[in-house]
Short mmCIF file of C-alpha atoms in Angstrom, two decimals:
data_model
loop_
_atom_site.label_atom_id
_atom_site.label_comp_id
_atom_site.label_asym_id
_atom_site.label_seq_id
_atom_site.Cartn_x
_atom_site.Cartn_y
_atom_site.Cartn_z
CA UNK A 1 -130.88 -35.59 -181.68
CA UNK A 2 -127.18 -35.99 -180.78
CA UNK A 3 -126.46 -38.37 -177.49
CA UNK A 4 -124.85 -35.30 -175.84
CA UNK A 5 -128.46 -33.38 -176.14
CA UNK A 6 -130.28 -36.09 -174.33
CA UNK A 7 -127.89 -36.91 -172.05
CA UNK A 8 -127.69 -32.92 -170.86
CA UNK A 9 -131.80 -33.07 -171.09
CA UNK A 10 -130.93 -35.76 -168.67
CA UNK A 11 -128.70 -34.07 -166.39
CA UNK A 12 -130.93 -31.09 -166.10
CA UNK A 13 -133.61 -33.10 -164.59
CA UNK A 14 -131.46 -34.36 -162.32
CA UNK A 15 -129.25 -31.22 -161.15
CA UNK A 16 -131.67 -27.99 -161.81
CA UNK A 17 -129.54 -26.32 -158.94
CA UNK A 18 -126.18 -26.55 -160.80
CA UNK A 19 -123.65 -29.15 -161.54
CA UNK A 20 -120.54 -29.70 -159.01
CA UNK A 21 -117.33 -29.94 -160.40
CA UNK A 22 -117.09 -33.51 -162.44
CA UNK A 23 -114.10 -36.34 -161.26
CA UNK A 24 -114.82 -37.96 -164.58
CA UNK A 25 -112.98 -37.40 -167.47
CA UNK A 26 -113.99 -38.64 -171.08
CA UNK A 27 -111.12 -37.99 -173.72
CA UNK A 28 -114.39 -36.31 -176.30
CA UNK A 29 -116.22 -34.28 -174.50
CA UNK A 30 -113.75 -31.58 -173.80
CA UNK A 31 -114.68 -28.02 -174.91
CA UNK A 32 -118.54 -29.18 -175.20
CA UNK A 33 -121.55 -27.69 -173.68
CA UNK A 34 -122.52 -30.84 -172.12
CA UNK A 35 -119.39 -31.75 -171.24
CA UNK A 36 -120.35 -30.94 -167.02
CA UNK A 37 -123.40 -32.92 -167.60
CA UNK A 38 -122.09 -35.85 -168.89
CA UNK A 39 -119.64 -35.90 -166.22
CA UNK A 40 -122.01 -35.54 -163.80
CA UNK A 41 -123.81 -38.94 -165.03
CA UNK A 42 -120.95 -40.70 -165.08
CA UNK A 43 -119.34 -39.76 -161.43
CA UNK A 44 -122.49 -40.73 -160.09
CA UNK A 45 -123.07 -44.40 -162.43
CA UNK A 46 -125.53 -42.99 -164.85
CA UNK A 47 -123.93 -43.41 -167.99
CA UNK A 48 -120.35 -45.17 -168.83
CA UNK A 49 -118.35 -44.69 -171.62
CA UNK A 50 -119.04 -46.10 -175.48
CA UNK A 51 -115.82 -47.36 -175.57
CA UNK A 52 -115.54 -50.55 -172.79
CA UNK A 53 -113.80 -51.63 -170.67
CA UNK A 54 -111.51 -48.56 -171.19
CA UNK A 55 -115.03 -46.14 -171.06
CA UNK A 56 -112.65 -43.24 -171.61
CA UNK A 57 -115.07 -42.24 -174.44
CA UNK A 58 -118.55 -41.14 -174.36
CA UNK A 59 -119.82 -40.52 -177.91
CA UNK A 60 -121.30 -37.45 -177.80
CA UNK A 61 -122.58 -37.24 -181.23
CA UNK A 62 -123.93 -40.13 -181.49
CA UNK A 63 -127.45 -41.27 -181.79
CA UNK A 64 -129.07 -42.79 -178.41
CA UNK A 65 -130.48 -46.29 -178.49
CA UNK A 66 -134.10 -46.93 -176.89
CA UNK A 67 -132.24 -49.56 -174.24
CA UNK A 68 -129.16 -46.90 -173.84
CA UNK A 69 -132.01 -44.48 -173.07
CA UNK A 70 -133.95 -46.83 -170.76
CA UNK A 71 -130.26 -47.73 -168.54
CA UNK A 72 -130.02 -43.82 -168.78
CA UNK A 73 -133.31 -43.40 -167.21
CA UNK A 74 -133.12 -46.17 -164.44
CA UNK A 75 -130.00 -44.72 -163.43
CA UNK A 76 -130.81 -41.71 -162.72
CA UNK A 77 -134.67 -42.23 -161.40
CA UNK A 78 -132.90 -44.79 -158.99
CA UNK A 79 -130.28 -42.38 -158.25
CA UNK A 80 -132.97 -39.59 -157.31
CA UNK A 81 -135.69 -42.25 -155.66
CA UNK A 82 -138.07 -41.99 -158.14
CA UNK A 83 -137.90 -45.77 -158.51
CA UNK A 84 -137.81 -47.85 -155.17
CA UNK A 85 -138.87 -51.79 -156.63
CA UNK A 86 -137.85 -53.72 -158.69
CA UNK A 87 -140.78 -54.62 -161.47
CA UNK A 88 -143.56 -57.61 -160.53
CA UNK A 89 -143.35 -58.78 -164.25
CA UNK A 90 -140.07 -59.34 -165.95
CA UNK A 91 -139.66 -60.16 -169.37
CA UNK A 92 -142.57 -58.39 -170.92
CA UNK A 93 -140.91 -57.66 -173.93
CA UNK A 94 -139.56 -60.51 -176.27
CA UNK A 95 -136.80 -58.79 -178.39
CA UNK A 96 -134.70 -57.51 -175.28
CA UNK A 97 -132.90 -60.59 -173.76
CA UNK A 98 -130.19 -60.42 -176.40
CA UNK A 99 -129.35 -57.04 -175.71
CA UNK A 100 -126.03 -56.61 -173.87
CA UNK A 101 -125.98 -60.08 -172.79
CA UNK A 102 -129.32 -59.92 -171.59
CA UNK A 103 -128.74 -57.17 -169.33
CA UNK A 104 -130.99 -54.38 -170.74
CA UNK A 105 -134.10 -56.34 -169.99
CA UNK A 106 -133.77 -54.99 -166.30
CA UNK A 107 -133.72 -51.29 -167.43
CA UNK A 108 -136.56 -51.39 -169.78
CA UNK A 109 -138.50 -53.46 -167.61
CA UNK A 110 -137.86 -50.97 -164.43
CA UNK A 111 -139.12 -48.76 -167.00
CA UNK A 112 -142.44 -50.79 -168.37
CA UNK A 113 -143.60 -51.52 -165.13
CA UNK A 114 -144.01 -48.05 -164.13
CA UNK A 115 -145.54 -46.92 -167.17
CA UNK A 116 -143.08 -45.02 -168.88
CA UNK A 117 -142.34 -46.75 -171.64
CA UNK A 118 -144.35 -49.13 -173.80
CA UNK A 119 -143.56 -51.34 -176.60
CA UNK A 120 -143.15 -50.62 -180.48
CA UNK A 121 -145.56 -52.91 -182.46
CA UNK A 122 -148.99 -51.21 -180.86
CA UNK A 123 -151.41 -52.90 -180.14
CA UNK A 124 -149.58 -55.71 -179.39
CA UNK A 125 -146.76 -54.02 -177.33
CA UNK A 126 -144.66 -57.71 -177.31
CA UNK A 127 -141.33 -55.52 -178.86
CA UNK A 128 -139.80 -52.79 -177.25
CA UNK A 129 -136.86 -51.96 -180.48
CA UNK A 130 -134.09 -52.01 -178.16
CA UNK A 131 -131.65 -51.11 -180.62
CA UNK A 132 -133.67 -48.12 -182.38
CA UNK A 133 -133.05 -44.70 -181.69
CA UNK A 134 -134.99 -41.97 -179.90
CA UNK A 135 -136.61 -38.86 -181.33
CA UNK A 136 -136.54 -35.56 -179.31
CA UNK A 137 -140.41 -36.15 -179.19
CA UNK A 138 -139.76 -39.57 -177.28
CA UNK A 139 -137.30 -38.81 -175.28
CA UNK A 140 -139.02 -36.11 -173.86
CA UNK A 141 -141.74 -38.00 -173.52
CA UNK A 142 -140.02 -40.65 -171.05
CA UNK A 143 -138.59 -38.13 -168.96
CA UNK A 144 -141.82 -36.35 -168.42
CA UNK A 145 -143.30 -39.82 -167.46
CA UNK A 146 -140.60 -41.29 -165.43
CA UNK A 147 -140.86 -37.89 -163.18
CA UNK A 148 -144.17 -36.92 -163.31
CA UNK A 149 -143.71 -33.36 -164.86
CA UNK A 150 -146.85 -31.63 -165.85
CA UNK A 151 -146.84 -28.23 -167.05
CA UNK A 152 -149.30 -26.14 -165.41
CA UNK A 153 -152.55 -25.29 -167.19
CA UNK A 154 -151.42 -21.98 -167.76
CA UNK A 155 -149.00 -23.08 -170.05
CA UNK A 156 -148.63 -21.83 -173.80
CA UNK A 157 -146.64 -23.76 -175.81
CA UNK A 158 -144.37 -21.87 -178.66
CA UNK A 159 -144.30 -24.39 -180.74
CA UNK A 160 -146.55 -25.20 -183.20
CA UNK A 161 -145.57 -29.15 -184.41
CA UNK A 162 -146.52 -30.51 -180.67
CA UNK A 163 -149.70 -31.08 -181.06
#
């Protein structure tokens, strides 16, 4: 799945009534079907450009990282109030201290301590894979979590490879 794809699976959480005009303005986006979406993120501190400290770039096509996804996610939970506190445990997972100086630990941590992510060496859960990339099947997964979607009972799916 293409960075753009999740990032507008993103966005559409977070603006169902329609996305304002955007003040941002990445140099790749242009033309794109995302490209409001993206936008949107980044006028409001949700995602940054690939490219720092010039962040004029936002790599549309590229692949999403698990700790790209989880800064993703924080941003925009905190920027809706879906997350209030900051998590009781820190550090749960061992291979995320390097990440970005360090930095990513808060994101995926936000993110462990309200149960919407766990790590990637079950049972054990001690790695979280910062620097693997997401699935369609996993992102979607952390988005449900992290907002508490749950399709009503009534609910057919169309697709057969859910399951």
């Amino acid at each position: 799945m293409t960075r753009a794809v999740i990032l507008v699976l993103v966005a559409a959480v977070a603006a169902s009534s329609g996305l304002p005009a955007a003040a941002a303005g990445f140099t790749d986006d242009d033309g794109r079907p995302g490209e409001r979406a993206l936008e949107w993120l980044a006028d409001r501190g949700v995602i940054h450009g690939c490219d720092p400290p010039e962040n004029r770039s936002v790599c549309p096509d590229r692949a999403l990282t698990r700790a790209e996804a989880a800064k993703i996610l924080v941003g925009l939970a905190e920027y809706e109030g879906y997350l209030d506190e900051a998590p009781a445990v820190v550090g749960r997972f061992e291979d995320v201290d390097s990440i970005w100086g360090g930095a990513a630990a808060y994101y995926i941590d936000r993110l462990a301590a309200a149960g919407v992510v766990h790590g990637c060496d079950p049972p054990h859960n001690r790695r979280f894979c910062p620097q693997d990339t997401l699935r369609r099947g996993h992102i979607v997964k952390m988005v449900v979590r992290l907002f508490d979607l749950e399709a009503p009972d009534s609910y057919t799916s169309p697709w057969t490879d859910t399951a």
